[in-house]
Amino acid sequence: MALGIESTAHTFGVGIVNGRGEILANELESFKSRSGGMRPHELAEHHLNVASKVISRALTSSGLSLKDISLIGYSRGPGIGQALLIGAFISRTLSLELNRPLVGVNHPMAHVEIGRKVTGSRDPVVLYVSGGNTQVIIHNGRRYVVLGETLDIGLGNAQDKLGREIGLPFPAGPILDSMEGKWIELPYTVKGMDLSFSGLLTEALKKIKSGERVEDVVWSFMEVAFSMTIEVAERALALTGKEELLLVGGVAASPRLKEKASVMCEERGARLKVPPNDIVRDNGAMIAWTAILSYKVNGPDDIACSYMKPQWRIDEIPWPLLDV
Ligand code: ATP
Ligand code: FE2
């Protein structure tokens, strides 16, 4: 029985998952702001303020008490240092206090592993689209490797920055996603398997300043950004011959992205797998489940070495392709 704590960015999440991967609780509180983005010290303060409430809620909804927990997992990186620190601090404390093993989890890997588990996808091409990350990932038999990724900002961050400039609250993604408009030409940048969103963002902002309708710019921005990511995912399917596409990360909640992915997969005869919205976004259950897998593969962490890894990449970690 693992309790997992997520705190890489906007969300403080606590999940409780058993050894069969059944999710017994998945509670969270997310930092939101009326204007502006995420200021690191505000995130840390938010996470500290909600931590004990979210842990209690998770225990209550699972019907368990802390002594029933046999493993503590936490998101070790990548992420925003101040936010990571809160999760690391609380999980170390729980581990020491309860005398239970501690396992630090790679956040992108947790998105992938919970996605595979929940959808039953064994060996997919993964399109991981979130605030900080945009990556196309496969397993090569020894580890997860990144076939293509953003060369600058993540798709979600590009959306949220555009939203901030037009006065929307954070996160802006869901609002932008539902806006309708007409097509305006914007730069489409795919470089081999890699992507770039900063030129698209700059040009979109320029178009708004020069008087184009906001709705048209936003609609076209989303059209270009989503088409770019689906193009790279399609190329990865063609290159590897894999038959499933798994969408994970907060942006995978977008109906428009899912529709594009579904059309592409249908044309190629590939299967599309998308977990529900509470699983694609940042959450604690993904950390708890991946902590269980990591414990099986590598055993517990040495608590003295359980420092955070704000730049940790999924492809640094030797990792078997586990059955789902
Ligand atoms: P990571 O550390 O993995 O990069 P993250 O901190 O960005 O994760 P997630 O919860 O995975 O967190 O993703 C959040 C992003 O998802 C935000 O940028 C938000 O705008 C975007 N998002 C959420 N819902 C939608 C939606 N319906 N359409 C488009 N974007 C969405
Ligand atoms: Fe995430």
mmCIF file of C-alpha atoms and ligand atoms in Angstrom:
data_model
loop_
_atom_site.group_PDB
_atom_site.id
_atom_site.type_symbol
_atom_site.label_atom_id
_atom_site.label_comp_id
_atom_site.label_asym_id
_atom_site.label_seq_id
_atom_site.Cartn_x
_atom_site.Cartn_y
_atom_site.Cartn_z
ATOM 1 C CA MET A 1 0.000 0.000 0.000
ATOM 2 C CA ALA A 2 1.765 3.154 -1.207
ATOM 3 C CA LEU A 3 1.070 6.790 -0.448
ATOM 4 C CA GLY A 4 2.433 9.088 -3.184
ATOM 5 C CA ILE A 5 2.970 12.836 -2.969
ATOM 6 C CA GLU A 6 3.057 15.024 -6.088
ATOM 7 C CA SER A 7 4.466 18.544 -5.772
ATOM 8 C CA THR A 8 6.530 19.410 -8.868
ATOM 9 C CA ALA A 9 4.553 22.499 -9.864
ATOM 10 C CA HIS A 10 0.994 23.812 -9.398
ATOM 11 C CA THR A 11 -0.530 20.686 -7.802
ATOM 12 C CA PHE A 12 -0.141 19.215 -4.344
ATOM 13 C CA GLY A 13 -1.584 15.728 -4.748
ATOM 14 C CA VAL A 14 -1.792 12.681 -2.498
ATOM 15 C CA GLY A 15 -2.671 9.270 -3.922
ATOM 16 C CA ILE A 16 -3.009 5.873 -2.282
ATOM 17 C CA VAL A 17 -2.516 2.829 -4.519
ATOM 18 C CA ASN A 18 -2.236 -0.874 -3.708
ATOM 19 C CA GLY A 19 0.168 -3.425 -5.198
ATOM 20 C CA ARG A 20 -2.298 -4.377 -7.966
ATOM 21 C CA GLY A 21 -2.443 -0.755 -9.107
ATOM 22 C CA GLU A 22 -5.928 -0.095 -7.744
ATOM 23 C CA ILE A 23 -6.359 3.568 -6.872
ATOM 24 C CA LEU A 24 -7.909 3.870 -3.408
ATOM 25 C CA ALA A 25 -7.591 7.644 -3.158
ATOM 26 C CA ASN A 26 -6.437 10.502 -5.387
ATOM 27 C CA GLU A 27 -6.910 13.885 -3.725
ATOM 28 C CA LEU A 28 -5.358 17.176 -4.710
ATOM 29 C CA GLU A 29 -5.361 20.950 -4.440
ATOM 30 C CA SER A 30 -4.031 23.072 -7.295
ATOM 31 C CA PHE A 31 -2.554 26.541 -7.158
ATOM 32 C CA LYS A 32 -4.585 28.952 -9.267
ATOM 33 C CA SER A 33 -4.177 32.652 -9.865
ATOM 34 C CA ARG A 34 -6.521 35.291 -11.252
ATOM 35 C CA SER A 35 -3.686 36.843 -13.200
ATOM 36 C CA GLY A 36 0.020 36.188 -13.549
ATOM 37 C CA GLY A 37 1.593 32.735 -13.643
ATOM 38 C CA MET A 38 3.112 30.567 -10.912
ATOM 39 C CA ARG A 39 5.550 32.356 -8.609
ATOM 40 C CA PRO A 40 7.766 29.727 -6.949
ATOM 41 C CA HIS A 41 7.457 31.059 -3.383
ATOM 42 C CA GLU A 42 3.669 31.252 -3.755
ATOM 43 C CA LEU A 43 3.590 27.611 -4.868
ATOM 44 C CA ALA A 44 5.607 26.534 -1.840
ATOM 45 C CA GLU A 45 3.309 28.460 0.473
ATOM 46 C CA HIS A 46 0.228 26.986 -1.219
ATOM 47 C CA HIS A 47 1.547 23.412 -0.895
ATOM 48 C CA LEU A 48 2.456 23.854 2.768
ATOM 49 C CA ASN A 49 -0.959 25.311 3.532
ATOM 50 C CA VAL A 50 -2.919 22.465 1.915
ATOM 51 C CA ALA A 51 -0.638 19.497 2.682
ATOM 52 C CA SER A 52 -2.152 18.169 5.862
ATOM 53 C CA LYS A 53 -5.727 18.686 4.594
ATOM 54 C CA VAL A 54 -5.006 16.745 1.362
ATOM 55 C CA ILE A 55 -3.259 13.893 3.210
ATOM 56 C CA SER A 56 -6.226 13.588 5.612
ATOM 57 C CA ARG A 57 -8.698 13.613 2.734
ATOM 58 C CA ALA A 58 -6.801 10.827 0.958
ATOM 59 C CA LEU A 59 -6.729 8.695 4.108
ATOM 60 C CA THR A 60 -10.431 9.263 4.759
ATOM 61 C CA SER A 61 -11.506 8.429 1.213
ATOM 62 C CA SER A 62 -9.402 5.246 1.193
ATOM 63 C CA GLY A 63 -10.681 4.216 4.642
ATOM 64 C CA LEU A 64 -7.084 3.716 5.793
ATOM 65 C CA SER A 65 -4.907 5.201 8.478
ATOM 66 C CA LEU A 66 -1.223 6.118 8.220
ATOM 67 C CA LYS A 67 -0.139 2.865 9.858
ATOM 68 C CA ASP A 68 -1.665 0.905 6.921
ATOM 69 C CA ILE A 69 0.744 2.589 4.498
ATOM 70 C CA SER A 70 3.794 0.462 3.701
ATOM 71 C CA LEU A 71 5.649 2.694 1.213
ATOM 72 C CA ILE A 72 6.043 6.458 0.771
ATOM 73 C CA GLY A 73 6.605 7.861 -2.733
ATOM 74 C CA TYR A 74 7.289 11.458 -3.743
ATOM 75 C CA SER A 75 7.990 13.316 -6.974
ATOM 76 C CA ARG A 76 11.709 13.943 -6.964
ATOM 77 C CA GLY A 77 11.900 15.927 -10.224
ATOM 78 C CA PRO A 78 11.907 17.508 -12.701
ATOM 79 C CA GLY A 79 10.093 20.544 -11.387
ATOM 80 C CA ILE A 80 10.219 23.876 -9.613
ATOM 81 C CA GLY A 81 12.688 23.664 -6.714
ATOM 82 C CA GLN A 82 10.591 25.407 -4.076
ATOM 83 C CA ALA A 83 7.536 23.247 -4.884
ATOM 84 C CA LEU A 84 9.546 20.008 -4.968
ATOM 85 C CA LEU A 85 11.058 20.810 -1.600
ATOM 86 C CA ILE A 86 7.682 20.738 0.163
ATOM 87 C CA GLY A 87 6.785 17.256 -1.128
ATOM 88 C CA ALA A 88 10.280 15.940 -0.408
ATOM 89 C CA PHE A 89 10.234 17.350 3.117
ATOM 90 C CA ILE A 90 6.803 15.943 3.991
ATOM 91 C CA SER A 91 7.497 12.510 2.524
ATOM 92 C CA ARG A 92 10.858 12.197 4.317
ATOM 93 C CA THR A 93 9.153 13.138 7.550
ATOM 94 C CA LEU A 94 6.417 10.526 7.001
ATOM 95 C CA SER A 95 9.002 7.893 6.055
ATOM 96 C CA LEU A 96 11.093 8.534 9.178
ATOM 97 C CA GLU A 97 8.146 8.910 11.509
ATOM 98 C CA LEU A 98 6.308 5.782 10.271
ATOM 99 C CA ASN A 99 9.517 3.845 9.653
ATOM 100 C CA ARG A 100 8.502 3.009 6.066
ATOM 101 C CA PRO A 101 10.729 2.952 2.946
ATOM 102 C CA LEU A 102 10.938 6.085 0.796
ATOM 103 C CA VAL A 103 11.071 6.110 -3.015
ATOM 104 C CA GLY A 104 11.691 9.223 -5.138
ATOM 105 C CA VAL A 105 9.851 9.099 -8.449
ATOM 106 C CA ASN A 106 10.591 10.655 -11.826
ATOM 107 C CA HIS A 107 7.520 12.760 -12.656
ATOM 108 C CA PRO A 108 7.377 12.118 -16.450
ATOM 109 C CA MET A 109 7.804 8.387 -15.831
ATOM 110 C CA ALA A 110 4.886 8.523 -13.398
ATOM 111 C CA HIS A 111 2.690 10.121 -16.099
ATOM 112 C CA VAL A 112 3.656 7.281 -18.463
ATOM 113 C CA GLU A 113 3.323 4.395 -15.979
ATOM 114 C CA ILE A 114 -0.087 5.395 -14.602
ATOM 115 C CA GLY A 115 -1.259 5.967 -18.190
ATOM 116 C CA ARG A 116 -0.160 2.460 -19.217
ATOM 117 C CA LYS A 117 -1.730 0.941 -16.120
ATOM 118 C CA VAL A 118 -5.090 2.672 -16.387
ATOM 119 C CA THR A 119 -5.518 2.105 -20.147
ATOM 120 C CA GLY A 120 -3.854 -1.322 -20.329
ATOM 121 C CA SER A 121 -1.401 -0.074 -22.960
ATOM 122 C CA ARG A 122 1.720 -2.299 -23.004
ATOM 123 C CA ASP A 123 4.250 -0.795 -25.376
ATOM 124 C CA PRO A 124 2.906 2.473 -26.803
ATOM 125 C CA VAL A 125 4.297 5.585 -28.421
ATOM 126 C CA VAL A 126 3.649 8.113 -25.644
ATOM 127 C CA LEU A 127 2.749 11.721 -26.399
ATOM 128 C CA TYR A 128 3.449 13.548 -23.142
ATOM 129 C CA VAL A 129 1.982 17.041 -23.349
ATOM 130 C CA SER A 130 1.896 19.164 -20.223
ATOM 131 C CA GLY A 131 2.869 22.607 -18.976
ATOM 132 C CA GLY A 132 6.600 22.073 -18.730
ATOM 133 C CA ASN A 133 7.015 19.136 -21.106
ATOM 134 C CA THR A 134 6.247 18.135 -24.659
ATOM 135 C CA GLN A 135 7.878 14.819 -25.500
ATOM 136 C CA VAL A 136 7.347 11.782 -27.691
ATOM 137 C CA ILE A 137 8.578 8.774 -25.728
ATOM 138 C CA ILE A 138 9.014 5.055 -26.432
ATOM 139 C CA HIS A 139 10.556 2.164 -24.533
ATOM 140 C CA ASN A 140 13.601 0.700 -26.276
ATOM 141 C CA GLY A 141 13.812 -2.510 -24.233
ATOM 142 C CA ARG A 142 16.217 -1.031 -21.665
ATOM 143 C CA ARG A 143 14.764 2.362 -20.809
ATOM 144 C CA TYR A 144 12.333 5.033 -21.952
ATOM 145 C CA VAL A 145 13.861 7.195 -24.674
ATOM 146 C CA VAL A 146 12.738 10.555 -25.980
ATOM 147 C CA LEU A 147 12.355 10.452 -29.761
ATOM 148 C CA GLY A 148 11.369 14.092 -30.046
ATOM 149 C CA GLU A 149 10.648 17.026 -27.762
ATOM 150 C CA THR A 150 10.223 20.763 -27.529
ATOM 151 C CA LEU A 151 13.420 22.705 -28.048
ATOM 152 C CA ASP A 152 12.149 25.613 -25.963
ATOM 153 C CA ILE A 153 8.941 25.830 -23.890
ATOM 154 C CA GLY A 154 6.292 23.153 -23.255
ATOM 155 C CA LEU A 155 2.976 23.361 -25.106
ATOM 156 C CA GLY A 156 1.030 23.976 -21.879
ATOM 157 C CA ASN A 157 3.352 26.794 -20.821
ATOM 158 C CA ALA A 158 3.011 28.390 -24.260
ATOM 159 C CA GLN A 159 -0.796 28.263 -23.877
ATOM 160 C CA ASP A 160 -0.694 29.607 -20.335
ATOM 161 C CA LYS A 161 1.601 32.496 -21.379
ATOM 162 C CA LEU A 162 -0.712 33.405 -24.243
ATOM 163 C CA GLY A 163 -3.613 33.266 -21.768
ATOM 164 C CA ARG A 164 -1.781 35.500 -19.302
ATOM 165 C CA GLU A 165 -1.152 38.136 -21.997
ATOM 166 C CA ILE A 166 -4.863 38.294 -22.852
ATOM 167 C CA GLY A 167 -5.860 38.543 -19.184
ATOM 168 C CA LEU A 168 -7.014 34.976 -18.487
ATOM 169 C CA PRO A 169 -6.464 33.262 -15.122
ATOM 170 C CA PHE A 170 -3.928 30.434 -14.660
ATOM 171 C CA PRO A 171 -4.212 27.760 -15.998
ATOM 172 C CA ALA A 172 -5.529 29.169 -19.271
ATOM 173 C CA GLY A 173 -5.330 25.955 -21.322
ATOM 174 C CA PRO A 174 -8.922 24.757 -20.803
ATOM 175 C CA ILE A 175 -10.355 28.220 -21.625
ATOM 176 C CA LEU A 176 -8.226 28.655 -24.762
ATOM 177 C CA ASP A 177 -9.141 25.141 -25.848
ATOM 178 C CA SER A 178 -12.840 25.937 -25.940
ATOM 179 C CA MET A 179 -12.520 29.256 -27.842
ATOM 180 C CA GLU A 180 -13.726 29.288 -31.452
ATOM 181 C CA GLY A 181 -12.316 31.470 -34.220
ATOM 182 C CA LYS A 182 -11.153 31.687 -37.815
ATOM 183 C CA TRP A 183 -7.854 30.637 -39.364
ATOM 184 C CA ILE A 184 -4.912 33.068 -39.332
ATOM 185 C CA GLU A 185 -1.499 32.098 -40.684
ATOM 186 C CA LEU A 186 0.985 31.347 -37.846
ATOM 187 C CA PRO A 187 4.459 29.733 -37.919
ATOM 188 C CA TYR A 188 4.505 25.932 -37.785
ATOM 189 C CA THR A 189 7.853 24.661 -36.476
ATOM 190 C CA VAL A 190 8.708 20.961 -36.554
ATOM 191 C CA LYS A 191 12.435 20.219 -36.848
ATOM 192 C CA GLY A 192 12.847 16.525 -37.551
ATOM 193 C CA MET A 193 11.262 14.923 -34.481
ATOM 194 C CA ASP A 194 11.585 18.072 -32.366
ATOM 195 C CA LEU A 195 9.210 20.974 -31.883
ATOM 196 C CA SER A 196 9.415 24.656 -31.071
ATOM 197 C CA PHE A 197 6.628 26.783 -29.607
ATOM 198 C CA SER A 198 8.333 30.088 -28.765
ATOM 199 C CA GLY A 199 8.178 31.505 -32.322
ATOM 200 C CA LEU A 200 4.504 30.543 -32.522
ATOM 201 C CA LEU A 201 3.812 32.291 -29.201
ATOM 202 C CA THR A 202 5.726 35.465 -30.173
ATOM 203 C CA GLU A 203 3.924 35.687 -33.513
ATOM 204 C CA ALA A 204 0.519 35.068 -31.910
ATOM 205 C CA LEU A 205 1.156 37.916 -29.432
ATOM 206 C CA LYS A 206 2.300 40.195 -32.276
ATOM 207 C CA LYS A 207 -0.880 39.454 -34.221
ATOM 208 C CA ILE A 208 -3.021 40.369 -31.186
ATOM 209 C CA LYS A 209 -1.101 43.642 -30.700
ATOM 210 C CA SER A 210 -1.547 44.481 -34.382
ATOM 211 C CA GLY A 211 -5.335 44.275 -33.980
ATOM 212 C CA GLU A 212 -6.298 40.739 -35.098
ATOM 213 C CA ARG A 213 -9.304 39.268 -33.265
ATOM 214 C CA VAL A 214 -8.156 37.466 -30.079
ATOM 215 C CA GLU A 215 -10.480 34.493 -30.752
ATOM 216 C CA ASP A 216 -9.003 34.005 -34.239
ATOM 217 C CA VAL A 217 -5.426 34.139 -32.975
ATOM 218 C CA VAL A 218 -6.135 31.732 -30.093
ATOM 219 C CA TRP A 219 -8.014 29.249 -32.296
ATOM 220 C CA SER A 220 -5.221 29.257 -34.889
ATOM 221 C CA PHE A 221 -2.512 29.019 -32.205
ATOM 222 C CA MET A 222 -4.133 25.871 -30.796
ATOM 223 C CA GLU A 223 -4.624 24.460 -34.297
ATOM 224 C CA VAL A 224 -0.919 24.878 -35.139
ATOM 225 C CA ALA A 225 0.431 23.715 -31.743
ATOM 226 C CA PHE A 226 -1.735 20.570 -31.695
ATOM 227 C CA SER A 227 -1.050 19.730 -35.356
ATOM 228 C CA MET A 228 2.699 19.966 -34.713
ATOM 229 C CA THR A 229 2.558 17.521 -31.797
ATOM 230 C CA ILE A 230 0.325 15.075 -33.663
ATOM 231 C CA GLU A 231 2.666 15.179 -36.669
ATOM 232 C CA VAL A 232 5.619 14.129 -34.497
ATOM 233 C CA ALA A 233 3.565 11.424 -32.774
ATOM 234 C CA GLU A 234 2.523 10.061 -36.172
ATOM 235 C CA ARG A 235 6.120 9.982 -37.368
ATOM 236 C CA ALA A 236 7.086 8.056 -34.210
ATOM 237 C CA LEU A 237 4.360 5.474 -34.904
ATOM 238 C CA ALA A 238 5.571 5.127 -38.499
ATOM 239 C CA LEU A 239 9.226 4.867 -37.450
ATOM 240 C CA THR A 240 8.805 2.323 -34.672
ATOM 241 C CA GLY A 241 5.909 0.256 -36.017
ATOM 242 C CA LYS A 242 4.259 0.432 -32.581
ATOM 243 C CA GLU A 243 0.482 0.121 -32.698
ATOM 244 C CA GLU A 244 -0.717 2.274 -29.808
ATOM 245 C CA LEU A 245 -0.579 5.972 -29.031
ATOM 246 C CA LEU A 246 -0.909 6.899 -25.345
ATOM 247 C CA LEU A 247 -1.671 10.538 -24.444
ATOM 248 C CA VAL A 248 -0.546 11.771 -21.011
ATOM 249 C CA GLY A 249 0.067 15.145 -19.292
ATOM 250 C CA GLY A 250 -2.446 17.881 -18.481
ATOM 251 C CA VAL A 251 -2.912 19.039 -22.085
ATOM 252 C CA ALA A 252 -4.174 15.528 -22.939
ATOM 253 C CA ALA A 253 -7.442 16.644 -21.299
ATOM 254 C CA SER A 254 -8.085 18.791 -24.387
ATOM 255 C CA PRO A 255 -11.017 17.504 -26.473
ATOM 256 C CA ARG A 256 -9.500 19.166 -29.538
ATOM 257 C CA LEU A 257 -6.140 17.403 -29.123
ATOM 258 C CA LYS A 258 -7.882 14.067 -28.510
ATOM 259 C CA GLU A 259 -9.934 14.519 -31.670
ATOM 260 C CA LYS A 260 -6.836 15.195 -33.775
ATOM 261 C CA ALA A 261 -5.083 12.189 -32.233
ATOM 262 C CA SER A 262 -8.105 10.016 -32.877
ATOM 263 C CA VAL A 263 -8.331 10.997 -36.585
ATOM 264 C CA MET A 264 -4.613 10.349 -37.060
ATOM 265 C CA CYS A 265 -4.732 6.969 -35.283
ATOM 266 C CA GLU A 266 -7.784 5.870 -37.259
ATOM 267 C CA GLU A 267 -6.058 6.713 -40.558
ATOM 268 C CA ARG A 268 -2.994 4.676 -39.541
ATOM 269 C CA GLY A 269 -4.877 1.765 -37.982
ATOM 270 C CA ALA A 270 -3.329 2.540 -34.561
ATOM 271 C CA ARG A 271 -5.176 2.379 -31.226
ATOM 272 C CA LEU A 272 -5.533 5.594 -29.207
ATOM 273 C CA LYS A 273 -5.354 5.321 -25.415
ATOM 274 C CA VAL A 274 -6.262 8.307 -23.239
ATOM 275 C CA PRO A 275 -6.687 8.032 -19.458
ATOM 276 C CA PRO A 276 -9.423 10.111 -17.760
ATOM 277 C CA ASN A 277 -8.670 13.767 -16.984
ATOM 278 C CA ASP A 278 -7.883 13.186 -13.283
ATOM 279 C CA ILE A 279 -5.181 10.704 -14.358
ATOM 280 C CA VAL A 280 -3.547 12.589 -17.280
ATOM 281 C CA ARG A 281 -2.998 15.691 -15.130
ATOM 282 C CA ASP A 282 -0.542 15.930 -12.230
ATOM 283 C CA ASN A 283 -1.816 13.774 -9.343
ATOM 284 C CA GLY A 284 -0.606 11.743 -6.373
ATOM 285 C CA ALA A 285 -1.805 8.305 -7.547
ATOM 286 C CA MET A 286 0.682 8.330 -10.421
ATOM 287 C CA ILE A 287 3.488 8.887 -7.903
ATOM 288 C CA ALA A 288 2.229 6.143 -5.557
ATOM 289 C CA TRP A 289 1.947 3.590 -8.396
ATOM 290 C CA THR A 290 5.373 4.418 -9.846
ATOM 291 C CA ALA A 291 6.892 4.257 -6.358
ATOM 292 C CA ILE A 292 5.597 0.671 -6.103
ATOM 293 C CA LEU A 293 7.134 -0.208 -9.491
ATOM 294 C CA SER A 294 10.393 1.507 -8.601
ATOM 295 C CA TYR A 295 10.541 -0.294 -5.267
ATOM 296 C CA LYS A 296 10.153 -3.624 -7.112
ATOM 297 C CA VAL A 297 12.891 -2.696 -9.600
ATOM 298 C CA ASN A 298 15.421 -0.881 -7.383
ATOM 299 C CA GLY A 299 14.334 -1.192 -3.742
ATOM 300 C CA PRO A 300 14.081 1.808 -1.399
ATOM 301 C CA ASP A 301 16.102 5.021 -1.601
ATOM 302 C CA ASP A 302 18.802 5.771 0.910
ATOM 303 C CA ILE A 303 17.135 8.623 2.773
ATOM 304 C CA ALA A 304 20.458 10.446 3.186
ATOM 305 C CA CYS A 305 20.695 10.646 -0.629
ATOM 306 C CA SER A 306 17.066 11.556 -1.251
ATOM 307 C CA TYR A 307 17.826 15.059 -2.548
ATOM 308 C CA MET A 308 15.604 16.594 -5.240
ATOM 309 C CA LYS A 309 16.517 16.463 -8.925
ATOM 310 C CA PRO A 310 14.957 19.537 -10.562
ATOM 311 C CA GLN A 311 16.377 18.651 -14.032
ATOM 312 C CA TRP A 312 15.901 14.833 -13.953
ATOM 313 C CA ARG A 313 15.032 13.311 -17.363
ATOM 314 C CA ILE A 314 13.108 10.112 -18.011
ATOM 315 C CA ASP A 315 15.837 8.840 -20.360
ATOM 316 C CA GLU A 316 18.503 8.872 -17.618
ATOM 317 C CA ILE A 317 16.914 5.924 -15.833
ATOM 318 C CA PRO A 318 17.525 2.247 -16.712
ATOM 319 C CA TRP A 319 14.007 0.799 -16.467
ATOM 320 C CA PRO A 320 12.356 -2.420 -17.694
ATOM 321 C CA LEU A 321 9.102 -2.447 -19.663
ATOM 322 C CA LEU A 322 6.844 -3.869 -16.966
ATOM 323 C CA ASP A 323 3.640 -5.776 -17.704
ATOM 324 C CA VAL A 324 0.458 -3.807 -17.141
HETATM 325 P P1 ATP B 1 4.759 18.637 -16.054
HETATM 326 O O1 ATP B 1 5.603 18.849 -14.838
HETATM 327 O O2 ATP B 1 4.545 17.206 -16.366
HETATM 328 O O3 ATP B 1 5.148 19.464 -17.189
HETATM 329 P P2 ATP B 1 2.527 20.252 -15.360
HETATM 330 O O4 ATP B 1 3.063 20.823 -14.120
HETATM 331 O O5 ATP B 1 2.455 21.125 -16.509
HETATM 332 O O6 ATP B 1 3.250 18.923 -15.599
HETATM 333 P P3 ATP B 1 -0.071 18.997 -15.839
HETATM 334 O O7 ATP B 1 -1.222 18.913 -14.864
HETATM 335 O O8 ATP B 1 0.448 17.729 -16.396
HETATM 336 O O9 ATP B 1 1.026 19.799 -15.046
HETATM 337 O O10 ATP B 1 -0.464 19.957 -17.053
HETATM 338 C C1 ATP B 1 -0.946 21.266 -16.857
HETATM 339 C C2 ATP B 1 -1.177 21.954 -18.200
HETATM 340 O O11 ATP B 1 -2.309 21.367 -18.848
HETATM 341 C C3 ATP B 1 -1.447 23.429 -18.083
HETATM 342 O O12 ATP B 1 -0.583 24.114 -18.979
HETATM 343 C C4 ATP B 1 -2.912 23.573 -18.524
HETATM 344 O O13 ATP B 1 -3.174 24.803 -19.191
HETATM 345 C C5 ATP B 1 -3.063 22.404 -19.475
HETATM 346 N N1 ATP B 1 -4.451 21.953 -19.651
HETATM 347 C C6 ATP B 1 -5.277 21.439 -18.722
HETATM 348 N N2 ATP B 1 -6.496 21.158 -19.259
HETATM 349 C C7 ATP B 1 -6.425 21.496 -20.571
HETATM 350 C C8 ATP B 1 -7.338 21.477 -21.667
HETATM 351 N N3 ATP B 1 -8.581 21.034 -21.534
HETATM 352 N N4 ATP B 1 -6.901 21.909 -22.868
HETATM 353 C C9 ATP B 1 -5.638 22.346 -23.021
HETATM 354 N N5 ATP B 1 -4.742 22.411 -22.026
HETATM 355 C C10 ATP B 1 -5.119 22.000 -20.829
HETATM 356 FE FE FE2 B 2 2.985 16.760 -15.014
#
